[in-house]
Amino acid sequence: ASSGSTINLYAAYYDVQAEGEGTIHSPRSCLPGTGWQIKSLEQRTVPEVNFNGKPLLANRAIITKGKERILAYYWLQGRDRIITNEFLAKWWIFWDRLTQGRSDGALVRVMTELGEFDDPVAQEQELLAFIQQISGDLSAHIPD
């Protein structure tokens, strides 16, 4: 990032999601379990990024732990879908296993720390530009 901020990419792909075999853990569930607090959570369209001809819709979260503050965008990707709702994701896993014999998918999370003296608007623009840069590569590695 040009401001010197670090951008962290985490992408976890599961070829099978089932009880006992592992499933995607949503940041909405696992972050509070490690001491982070979700201060805001909303859905946002990522500018200039399309998935199957539609704009990329992602979850945008501000999370805090002590004095640390992080901006994160995340979504679930796979089987021709982008999903931002964890409960809907479970429904689609069930449906796709039944109708397609598939339950694969990925969690994609991109985040940056918001420093006390940093410009949060500029940092968010850098984060969105990074997502724009990697979106094609991600789709090449996560099966439709």
XYZ file of C-alpha atoms in Angstrom:
144
model
C 0.000 0.000 0.000
C 1.396 3.397 -0.910
C 0.794 4.893 2.549
C 3.050 2.253 4.057
C 0.097 0.347 5.480
C 0.190 -3.424 5.422
C -2.624 -5.232 3.664
C -3.252 -8.808 4.753
C -4.877 -11.357 2.429
C -6.263 -14.578 3.851
C -7.919 -17.093 1.530
C -8.922 -20.509 2.865
C -10.244 -23.035 0.348
C -12.125 -26.176 1.377
C -12.656 -28.877 -1.242
C -15.354 -30.479 0.957
C -17.438 -28.794 3.656
C -19.311 -31.155 5.944
C -19.756 -31.875 9.632
C -16.614 -33.570 10.888
C -14.646 -32.644 7.750
C -14.338 -28.907 8.354
C -16.269 -25.906 7.191
C -15.521 -22.254 6.617
C -15.501 -20.277 9.850
C -16.950 -16.837 9.333
C -15.027 -13.924 10.854
C -18.368 -12.870 12.363
C -18.193 -16.014 14.521
C -14.505 -16.595 15.163
C -13.181 -13.058 15.748
C -15.232 -12.413 18.916
C -13.967 -15.761 20.240
C -10.403 -14.430 20.093
C -11.120 -11.144 21.860
C -11.967 -8.933 18.879
C -15.117 -6.810 18.908
C -17.048 -6.091 15.734
C -17.785 -2.346 15.867
C -19.534 -2.172 12.498
C -20.578 -4.697 9.887
C -22.300 -3.941 6.602
C -22.398 -5.109 3.017
C -20.611 -3.029 0.393
C -20.111 -3.302 -3.332
C -16.427 -3.355 -4.281
C -15.975 -0.849 -7.134
C -14.819 -2.173 -10.513
C -14.827 -5.825 -9.433
C -17.293 -8.207 -11.041
C -18.034 -11.855 -10.395
C -20.048 -13.714 -13.047
C -21.095 -10.372 -14.520
C -22.347 -8.925 -11.223
C -20.624 -6.431 -8.895
C -18.724 -8.040 -6.017
C -20.698 -7.652 -2.792
C -18.571 -8.099 0.344
C -18.906 -7.718 4.086
C -17.127 -4.622 5.417
C -16.214 -4.725 9.100
C -14.411 -2.516 11.576
C -13.027 -4.662 14.386
C -11.205 -3.629 17.542
C -9.132 -5.250 20.267
C -7.774 -2.881 22.868
C -6.328 0.048 20.911
C -6.000 -1.924 17.674
C -8.514 -1.100 14.952
C -8.801 -3.075 11.724
C -10.774 -2.582 8.522
C -11.691 -5.895 6.888
C -13.577 -6.926 3.772
C -14.586 -10.574 3.476
C -16.823 -12.863 1.466
C -17.463 -16.540 0.775
C -16.722 -17.642 -2.794
C -17.347 -20.831 -4.729
C -19.746 -22.868 -6.818
C -20.560 -19.837 -9.021
C -21.529 -17.614 -6.073
C -20.335 -14.851 -3.815
C -22.123 -15.089 -0.457
C -21.988 -12.601 2.417
C -24.533 -14.265 4.714
C -23.200 -17.234 6.710
C -26.635 -18.802 7.187
C -27.368 -18.598 3.471
C -23.949 -20.147 2.830
C -24.940 -23.190 4.893
C -28.173 -23.514 2.875
C -26.239 -23.413 -0.419
C -23.763 -26.027 0.860
C -26.690 -28.329 1.627
C -28.403 -27.612 -1.712
C -25.266 -27.954 -3.839
C -24.269 -31.230 -2.154
C -27.738 -32.527 -2.933
C -27.995 -31.274 -6.529
C -24.354 -31.091 -7.701
C -22.477 -33.366 -5.305
C -20.242 -30.412 -4.362
C -19.652 -28.408 -1.206
C -16.317 -26.725 -1.951
C -15.752 -23.045 -1.289
C -13.440 -20.389 0.061
C -13.362 -17.622 2.607
C -11.561 -14.544 1.308
C -10.590 -11.859 3.827
C -8.579 -8.708 3.112
C -7.703 -6.355 5.963
C -5.526 -3.487 7.104
C -4.840 -1.899 10.467
C -6.260 1.587 10.938
C -3.600 3.523 12.796
C -4.488 6.339 15.161
C -3.035 9.004 12.844
C -3.775 7.339 9.499
C -6.352 8.590 7.018
C -9.044 5.868 7.106
C -10.545 6.971 3.779
C -7.184 6.669 2.004
C -6.521 3.297 3.630
C -9.898 1.983 2.532
C -9.210 3.140 -1.032
C -5.898 1.256 -0.957
C -7.631 -1.852 0.369
C -10.259 -1.668 -2.397
C -7.536 -1.155 -5.029
C -5.787 -4.273 -3.715
C -9.018 -6.290 -4.013
C -9.347 -5.021 -7.591
C -5.795 -6.206 -8.312
C -6.243 -9.722 -6.929
C -9.823 -10.465 -7.981
C -8.892 -12.122 -11.276
C -6.197 -14.256 -9.671
C -8.574 -15.409 -6.926
C -11.192 -16.508 -9.416
C -8.538 -18.459 -11.313
C -7.758 -20.489 -8.164
C -11.242 -20.966 -6.687
C -13.389 -23.314 -8.807
C -16.733 -22.029 -10.106
